[in-house]
């Protein structure tokens, strides 16, 4: 009886389940950085605006970096 696999095929391995915190750690931290950037941008001037720009550009930079690494 044939199993449908050749001798060179590797057996299929199952991935381990990942915890909820492991899956959502980076999106949650990006959410916190975005909210902090919005609050800083709305409540202050000068140095606070610079920090707001940095925090709000963080998700864009990380998304561009991930896109470049995948292609």
Coordinates of N, CA and C in Angstrom, one line a residue, residues 36-57:
X36 N 0.9 56.6 22.7 CA 1.8 57.6 23.4 C 2.3 58.7 22.5
X37 N 2.6 58.4 21.2 CA 2.9 59.4 20.3 C 1.8 60.4 20.0
X38 N 0.6 59.9 19.9 CA -0.5 60.8 19.7 C -0.8 61.7 20.9
X39 N -0.7 61.1 22.1 CA -0.9 61.9 23.3 C 0.2 63.0 23.4
X40 N 1.5 62.6 23.2 CA 2.6 63.5 23.3 C 2.4 64.6 22.3
X41 N 2.0 64.3 21.0 CA 1.8 65.3 20.0 C 0.7 66.3 20.3
X42 N -0.3 65.8 21.0 CA -1.4 66.7 21.2 C -1.2 67.5 22.5
X43 N -0.4 67.1 23.4 CA -0.3 67.8 24.7 C 1.0 68.7 24.8
X44 N 1.9 68.7 23.9 CA 3.1 69.5 24.1 C 3.7 70.0 22.8
X45 N 4.7 70.8 23.0 CA 5.5 71.4 21.9 C 6.9 71.1 22.1
X46 N 7.7 71.4 21.1 CA 9.1 71.3 21.2 C 9.6 69.9 21.2
X47 N 10.3 69.5 22.3 CA 10.8 68.2 22.5 C 9.8 67.1 22.5
X48 N 8.6 67.4 23.0 CA 7.5 66.4 23.0 C 7.1 66.1 21.6
X49 N 7.1 67.1 20.7 CA 6.7 66.9 19.3 C 7.7 65.9 18.7
X50 N 9.0 66.1 19.0 CA 10.0 65.3 18.4 C 9.8 63.8 18.8
X51 N 9.6 63.6 20.1 CA 9.3 62.3 20.6 C 8.0 61.7 19.9
X52 N 7.0 62.5 19.7 CA 5.8 62.1 19.1 C 6.1 61.6 17.7
X53 N 6.9 62.4 16.9 CA 7.2 62.0 15.6 C 8.0 60.7 15.6
X54 N 8.9 60.5 16.5 CA 9.6 59.2 16.6 C 8.7 58.1 16.9
X55 N 7.8 58.2 17.9 CA 6.9 57.1 18.2 C 5.9 56.8 17.1
X56 N 5.4 57.8 16.4 CA 4.5 57.6 15.4 C 5.1 57.1 14.1
X57 N 6.4 57.3 13.9 CA 7.1 56.8 12.7 C 7.6 55.3 13.0

